[in-house]
Coordinates of C-alpha atoms in Angstrom, one line a residue:
M1 CA 212.3 -127.9 56.7
M2 CA 214.1 -127.7 59.9
L3 CA 210.7 -126.5 61.6
R4 CA 208.6 -129.2 60.3
K5 CA 211.2 -132.0 61.8
I6 CA 211.0 -130.1 65.3
I7 CA 207.1 -129.9 65.2
S8 CA 206.8 -133.7 64.0
S9 CA 209.2 -135.3 66.3
G10 CA 207.4 -134.6 69.6
S11 CA 203.9 -136.1 71.1
Y12 CA 200.7 -134.8 69.8
Q13 CA 200.2 -132.4 72.7
K14 CA 203.9 -131.0 72.4
R15 CA 203.4 -130.5 68.3
I16 CA 200.3 -128.5 69.2
K17 CA 202.1 -126.1 71.7
L18 CA 205.2 -126.0 69.5
K19 CA 202.9 -125.2 66.6
A20 CA 201.2 -122.1 68.2
F21 CA 204.5 -121.1 69.4
F22 CA 205.9 -120.7 65.9
N23 CA 202.9 -119.2 64.5
V24 CA 203.3 -116.4 67.2
I25 CA 206.6 -115.8 66.0
R26 CA 205.9 -115.5 62.4
K27 CA 203.2 -113.1 63.0
N28 CA 205.7 -111.0 65.1
S29 CA 207.9 -111.4 62.4
S30 CA 205.5 -110.2 59.7
K31 CA 204.4 -107.4 61.9
S32 CA 207.7 -105.9 62.2
T33 CA 208.3 -105.8 58.6
E34 CA 205.0 -104.0 57.6
I35 CA 205.4 -100.7 56.0
S36 CA 205.1 -97.6 58.0
Y37 CA 203.5 -94.8 56.0
E38 CA 203.6 -91.1 56.9
K39 CA 200.3 -89.8 57.8
R40 CA 198.8 -87.8 55.4
I41 CA 195.1 -86.5 54.7
F42 CA 193.4 -86.0 51.6
S43 CA 190.0 -84.5 50.8
G44 CA 188.3 -83.1 47.7
I45 CA 185.3 -80.8 46.9
Q46 CA 183.9 -80.4 43.4
P47 CA 183.7 -76.9 41.8
T48 CA 179.9 -77.1 41.2
G49 CA 177.3 -75.0 42.5
N50 CA 177.9 -72.3 45.6
V51 CA 179.3 -73.5 48.5
H52 CA 176.8 -73.0 51.3
L53 CA 176.8 -72.8 54.9
G54 CA 176.3 -76.5 55.3
N55 CA 179.8 -77.1 53.3
Y56 CA 181.4 -74.8 55.4
L57 CA 180.2 -76.1 58.5
G58 CA 180.3 -79.8 57.9
A59 CA 183.4 -80.1 55.8
I60 CA 185.5 -77.0 55.2
Q61 CA 185.7 -75.8 58.9
N62 CA 187.0 -79.3 59.6
W63 CA 189.5 -78.9 56.8
I64 CA 190.8 -75.6 58.4
D65 CA 191.1 -77.3 61.7
L66 CA 193.2 -80.4 60.6
Q67 CA 195.3 -77.7 58.7
N68 CA 196.0 -75.3 61.7
S69 CA 196.7 -78.5 64.0
G70 CA 199.7 -79.1 61.8
Q71 CA 198.5 -82.2 60.1
N72 CA 200.1 -83.1 56.5
V73 CA 197.2 -82.1 54.4
I74 CA 196.3 -81.9 50.5
W75 CA 192.9 -80.6 49.3
S76 CA 192.0 -80.8 45.5
I77 CA 189.3 -79.0 43.5
V78 CA 188.1 -82.1 41.9
D79 CA 187.1 -80.9 38.1
L80 CA 187.5 -84.4 36.9
H81 CA 184.8 -85.5 38.8
A82 CA 182.5 -82.5 38.0
I83 CA 182.5 -83.6 34.4
T84 CA 180.9 -87.0 35.1
L85 CA 177.6 -84.8 34.2
P86 CA 177.2 -82.3 31.8
Q87 CA 178.9 -78.9 32.5
D88 CA 179.0 -75.8 30.5
P89 CA 183.0 -75.3 30.0
K90 CA 183.3 -71.3 30.4
E91 CA 180.7 -72.2 33.6
L92 CA 183.2 -74.9 34.9
E93 CA 186.1 -72.7 34.5
K94 CA 184.9 -69.6 36.3
S95 CA 183.5 -72.1 39.1
I96 CA 187.2 -73.7 39.4
F97 CA 188.7 -70.1 40.5
S98 CA 185.6 -69.2 42.5
M99 CA 186.0 -72.4 44.5
A100 CA 189.7 -71.8 45.1
A101 CA 188.7 -68.5 46.1
T102 CA 186.1 -69.5 48.3
L103 CA 188.4 -72.0 50.3
L104 CA 191.2 -69.5 50.6
A105 CA 188.6 -67.0 52.1
C106 CA 187.4 -69.6 54.4
G107 CA 191.0 -70.2 56.0
V108 CA 192.6 -72.7 53.8
D109 CA 196.2 -71.5 53.8
P110 CA 198.5 -72.6 50.8
E111 CA 201.6 -72.3 53.2
K112 CA 200.1 -75.2 55.6
S113 CA 198.1 -77.0 53.1
I114 CA 198.7 -78.0 49.3
L115 CA 195.6 -76.9 47.4
F116 CA 195.6 -77.8 43.6
Q117 CA 193.1 -78.4 40.6
Q118 CA 192.5 -82.3 40.2
S119 CA 193.1 -82.4 36.3
T120 CA 196.6 -80.6 36.4
V121 CA 198.1 -83.7 37.8
P122 CA 197.4 -86.4 35.2
L123 CA 198.7 -89.0 37.3
H124 CA 195.3 -89.2 39.2
T125 CA 193.6 -90.5 35.7
E126 CA 196.4 -92.8 35.0
L127 CA 196.2 -94.4 38.3
S128 CA 192.6 -94.8 38.0
W129 CA 193.0 -96.8 34.6
I130 CA 195.3 -99.1 36.7
L131 CA 193.0 -99.5 39.3
S132 CA 190.1 -100.2 37.4
S133 CA 192.0 -103.0 35.8
I134 CA 191.7 -104.9 39.3
T135 CA 188.1 -104.0 40.1
T136 CA 184.9 -105.4 38.6
M137 CA 181.5 -103.9 37.1
A138 CA 179.5 -105.8 39.6
K139 CA 181.2 -104.3 42.4
L140 CA 180.6 -100.5 40.9
S141 CA 177.2 -101.1 40.1
R142 CA 176.2 -101.5 43.7
L143 CA 177.7 -98.4 44.9
P144 CA 174.7 -96.1 46.1
Q145 CA 175.7 -92.9 44.4
F146 CA 175.8 -94.5 40.9
K147 CA 172.2 -95.8 41.6
E148 CA 170.9 -92.6 42.7
K149 CA 172.3 -90.5 39.7
S150 CA 172.0 -93.0 37.1
K151 CA 168.0 -92.9 37.9
T152 CA 167.6 -89.6 36.4
I153 CA 169.6 -90.2 33.4
K154 CA 168.9 -91.8 30.1
E155 CA 172.4 -92.3 28.5
I156 CA 174.5 -93.2 31.7
P157 CA 178.3 -91.8 31.1
V158 CA 181.0 -94.2 31.5
A159 CA 182.8 -91.6 33.7
L160 CA 179.6 -91.9 36.2
F161 CA 180.1 -95.4 36.6
N162 CA 183.9 -95.2 37.1
Y163 CA 183.7 -92.1 39.2
P164 CA 184.4 -94.4 42.6
V165 CA 187.8 -95.7 41.2
L166 CA 188.7 -92.3 40.2
Q167 CA 188.1 -91.3 43.7
A168 CA 190.1 -93.9 44.9
A169 CA 193.0 -92.9 42.7
D170 CA 192.7 -89.3 44.2
I171 CA 193.4 -90.7 47.6
L172 CA 196.0 -93.6 46.6
I173 CA 198.4 -91.3 44.4
Y174 CA 199.1 -89.3 47.5
K175 CA 199.3 -92.5 49.7
A176 CA 196.9 -90.8 51.9
T177 CA 196.5 -92.6 55.2
H178 CA 193.3 -90.7 56.2
V179 CA 190.3 -89.0 54.3
P180 CA 187.8 -86.9 56.0
V181 CA 184.3 -88.2 54.7
G182 CA 180.7 -87.9 55.5
E183 CA 178.4 -90.7 56.0
D184 CA 177.3 -90.7 52.5
Q185 CA 180.6 -91.0 51.2
I186 CA 181.7 -94.1 53.3
Q187 CA 181.0 -96.9 50.8
H188 CA 183.3 -94.9 48.2
L189 CA 186.1 -94.8 50.6
Q190 CA 185.5 -98.7 51.4
L191 CA 186.2 -99.2 47.6
A192 CA 189.3 -97.3 47.9
Q193 CA 190.4 -99.5 50.8
D194 CA 189.5 -102.7 49.0
L195 CA 191.4 -101.6 45.8
S196 CA 194.5 -100.9 48.2
R197 CA 194.4 -104.2 49.8
L198 CA 194.0 -106.2 46.3
F199 CA 196.8 -104.0 44.8
N200 CA 199.2 -104.9 47.7
Q201 CA 198.1 -108.6 47.6
K202 CA 198.6 -108.7 43.7
F203 CA 201.8 -106.5 43.4
G204 CA 203.5 -106.3 47.2
D205 CA 202.9 -103.4 49.5
T206 CA 202.7 -100.2 47.7
F207 CA 199.5 -98.3 49.4
P208 CA 198.3 -97.8 53.1
V209 CA 194.9 -98.6 53.5
P210 CA 193.2 -95.3 54.1
Q211 CA 191.2 -94.4 57.0
T212 CA 188.1 -92.6 57.6
I213 CA 188.2 -89.3 59.6
I214 CA 184.2 -88.9 59.8
N215 CA 183.1 -85.8 59.5
D216 CA 180.7 -85.1 62.8
D217 CA 177.1 -85.7 61.8
A218 CA 176.2 -83.1 64.5
K219 CA 177.4 -80.2 62.2
R220 CA 175.2 -81.2 59.3
I221 CA 172.6 -78.4 59.2
K222 CA 169.0 -78.9 57.5
S223 CA 167.4 -77.2 54.5
L224 CA 165.8 -74.1 55.6
R225 CA 162.6 -75.0 53.4
D226 CA 162.6 -78.5 54.3
P227 CA 164.1 -79.6 57.8
T228 CA 163.9 -82.8 57.2
S229 CA 166.4 -83.0 54.3
K230 CA 170.0 -81.9 54.7
M231 CA 171.1 -78.5 53.2
S232 CA 172.2 -79.1 49.6
K233 CA 173.7 -77.4 46.6
S234 CA 171.5 -79.3 44.3
C235 CA 168.2 -78.2 45.5
P236 CA 166.6 -76.0 42.9
D237 CA 165.1 -73.6 45.6
S238 CA 167.7 -71.3 46.3
K239 CA 165.9 -70.2 49.6
S240 CA 167.0 -73.9 50.9
R241 CA 170.4 -72.8 51.6
L242 CA 172.6 -69.9 52.7
D243 CA 175.3 -69.4 50.2
L244 CA 178.8 -67.9 51.5
I245 CA 178.2 -65.3 48.6
D246 CA 174.7 -64.1 49.8
S247 CA 174.7 -60.6 50.5
P248 CA 173.5 -59.5 54.1
D249 CA 169.8 -58.5 52.6
I250 CA 169.5 -62.0 50.9
L251 CA 170.8 -63.7 54.2
L252 CA 168.4 -62.0 56.3
N253 CA 165.4 -62.7 53.7
K254 CA 166.1 -66.3 53.7
I255 CA 166.2 -66.7 57.4
K256 CA 162.9 -64.8 57.7
K257 CA 161.3 -66.9 55.4
S258 CA 162.7 -70.5 56.8
I259 CA 160.2 -72.9 57.7
T260 CA 159.4 -73.0 61.5
D261 CA 155.9 -73.6 62.8
F262 CA 153.0 -72.0 64.9
T263 CA 154.4 -72.2 68.2
S264 CA 155.9 -69.0 69.4
Q265 CA 158.3 -70.1 71.9
V266 CA 161.8 -70.9 71.1
T267 CA 162.6 -74.6 72.3
Y268 CA 165.1 -77.1 71.1
D269 CA 163.0 -80.4 69.9
P270 CA 164.3 -81.7 66.6
D271 CA 161.7 -84.5 66.7
N272 CA 158.7 -82.1 67.1
R273 CA 160.1 -78.9 66.0
P274 CA 162.4 -79.7 63.1
G275 CA 162.4 -76.1 61.7
V276 CA 163.2 -74.3 64.8
A277 CA 165.4 -76.9 66.0
N278 CA 167.6 -76.6 62.5
L279 CA 168.1 -73.0 63.2
I280 CA 169.0 -73.2 67.0
K281 CA 171.8 -75.7 65.4
I282 CA 172.9 -73.3 63.3
H283 CA 173.2 -70.7 65.8
S284 CA 175.3 -73.1 68.2
L285 CA 177.6 -74.1 65.5
I286 CA 178.5 -70.8 64.5
T287 CA 178.7 -69.4 67.9
G288 CA 180.0 -72.4 69.8
K289 CA 176.8 -71.9 72.6
S290 CA 174.8 -74.7 73.5
F291 CA 170.9 -75.3 72.7
E292 CA 170.3 -74.4 76.3
E293 CA 171.9 -71.3 76.2
I294 CA 170.7 -70.0 73.1
C295 CA 167.0 -71.0 74.3
N296 CA 167.5 -68.9 77.6
E297 CA 168.6 -66.0 75.7
A298 CA 165.7 -66.0 73.4
E299 CA 163.2 -66.7 76.3
G300 CA 160.3 -64.3 75.9
I301 CA 160.6 -63.5 72.3
D302 CA 158.8 -65.4 69.5
T303 CA 160.3 -67.1 66.6
G304 CA 159.8 -64.3 64.2
R305 CA 162.1 -62.1 66.5
Y306 CA 164.3 -64.9 67.1
K307 CA 165.0 -65.3 63.2
L308 CA 166.1 -61.7 63.3
M309 CA 168.5 -62.4 66.0
L310 CA 170.0 -65.4 64.2
A311 CA 170.3 -63.5 60.9
D312 CA 172.5 -60.8 62.9
V313 CA 174.5 -63.7 64.0
I314 CA 174.9 -65.3 60.1
I315 CA 175.5 -62.2 58.8
E316 CA 178.5 -61.3 61.2
K317 CA 180.0 -64.6 60.4
L318 CA 179.6 -64.8 56.5
N319 CA 179.7 -61.1 55.5
P320 CA 183.7 -61.3 56.1
I321 CA 184.1 -64.4 53.9
R322 CA 181.9 -63.1 51.2
E323 CA 184.1 -59.8 50.9
K324 CA 187.1 -62.2 51.0
I325 CA 185.8 -64.1 48.3
Q326 CA 184.8 -60.9 46.0
Q327 CA 188.4 -59.7 46.7
L328 CA 190.1 -62.8 45.5
N329 CA 187.8 -63.4 42.4
A330 CA 189.1 -60.1 41.3
E331 CA 192.8 -61.5 41.5
P332 CA 192.7 -64.4 38.8
Q333 CA 196.8 -64.2 38.7
Y334 CA 197.2 -64.7 42.4
I335 CA 194.6 -67.7 42.4
E336 CA 196.1 -69.1 39.2
E337 CA 199.7 -68.9 41.1
I338 CA 198.0 -70.6 44.1
L339 CA 196.9 -73.5 42.1
R340 CA 199.9 -73.8 40.1
A341 CA 202.4 -74.0 43.1
G342 CA 199.9 -76.4 44.7
A343 CA 199.9 -78.7 41.6
E344 CA 203.9 -78.6 41.6
K345 CA 203.7 -79.8 45.2
A346 CA 200.9 -82.6 44.9
S347 CA 203.1 -83.9 41.5
S348 CA 206.2 -83.9 43.5
I349 CA 204.5 -86.5 46.0
A350 CA 202.4 -88.4 43.1
I351 CA 205.4 -88.9 40.7
P352 CA 207.5 -91.3 42.8
N353 CA 204.6 -93.1 44.0
F354 CA 203.4 -93.6 40.4
Y355 CA 207.0 -94.9 39.4
D356 CA 206.6 -97.3 42.2
V357 CA 203.0 -98.6 40.9
R358 CA 204.6 -98.6 37.3
Q359 CA 207.5 -100.8 38.3
K360 CA 205.4 -103.1 40.0
I361 CA 202.8 -104.0 37.4
G362 CA 205.4 -104.5 34.6
F363 CA 205.5 -101.1 32.9
S364 CA 209.1 -100.1 32.2
N365 CA 210.8 -97.3 34.0
K366 CA 213.8 -97.3 32.0
F367 CA 212.9 -94.3 29.7
K368 CA 212.2 -91.2 31.2
F369 CA 209.1 -89.6 30.6
Q370 CA 207.3 -86.2 31.2
M371 CA 204.3 -86.4 33.9
I372 CA 203.7 -82.6 34.4
Y373 CA 202.0 -80.4 32.0
F374 CA 202.7 -76.7 32.5

């Protein structure tokens, strides 16, 4: 009331200036009360299909770099997302352990990172249900992955439709501030951002608005059989990718049969020679050498001999990882302990966050309830 009297008492010009002045004060005051969230990075990977070199260079290596730089990181094996499409239960169970072994073999360190199995922290699904109450079917139906995957399915599971809401819950239950994503996941992260803002507007400041850490698109490598498409787990042709568990003989065979062209010289020309350019890019990402350096080293040899040179580089890089995966797969109790400890650490972050959510939406916290199922 006092502010209104001061503003209305002067001339028109004076009132405009005073109004602008007090608006600045209001803005500065509101900024000072904004919640500051601890920086926390979250990402997940599905336990379906073998991890290939494209996954490693494009995502997992980035996880390792973030971990080793001292960031506060949480990595999840997202088995709940895996069952949005039909899975064989026995194969899924094996795949979860195999994915954990693969991540550890690649360099995920449980002393520096939290690594856990998504379904062992039930609060992901509980928050997902709450978030689904503030989003709309129209918004979810516009997301690209649902459109793409639903084209090939006659009876579409509800879980496939709700997938992005669960993805948002994965992030928000830990109040994660940053999420490493590829370009194909940006729209799903935008949904998490929208739901964070919407929940905060409805119930008060609760979640940070998660920011993207864009995985360097330059690290995305292409299919060995179709260099116009990215290397993919889902491609039916196993020769299109280099799996981390491939033996040296298989890796050599796949590189020898990779698509190139009829020009024998080794040159980097992604527009006109995408197959050769893809091999040079793989070479560069593994060794850190520039495209020019690689082409200079390959001067005077044809693409056939270059493939043999590259195969040696790839085998040298991947064989220790393959051997470590085999070793860890033979130690299921060790993997189980890593995942159990990771779930406990993840739960210790998620539980107080979920109590906050319960309180704000009107669920009673007066009665204590058990939230960890171990």
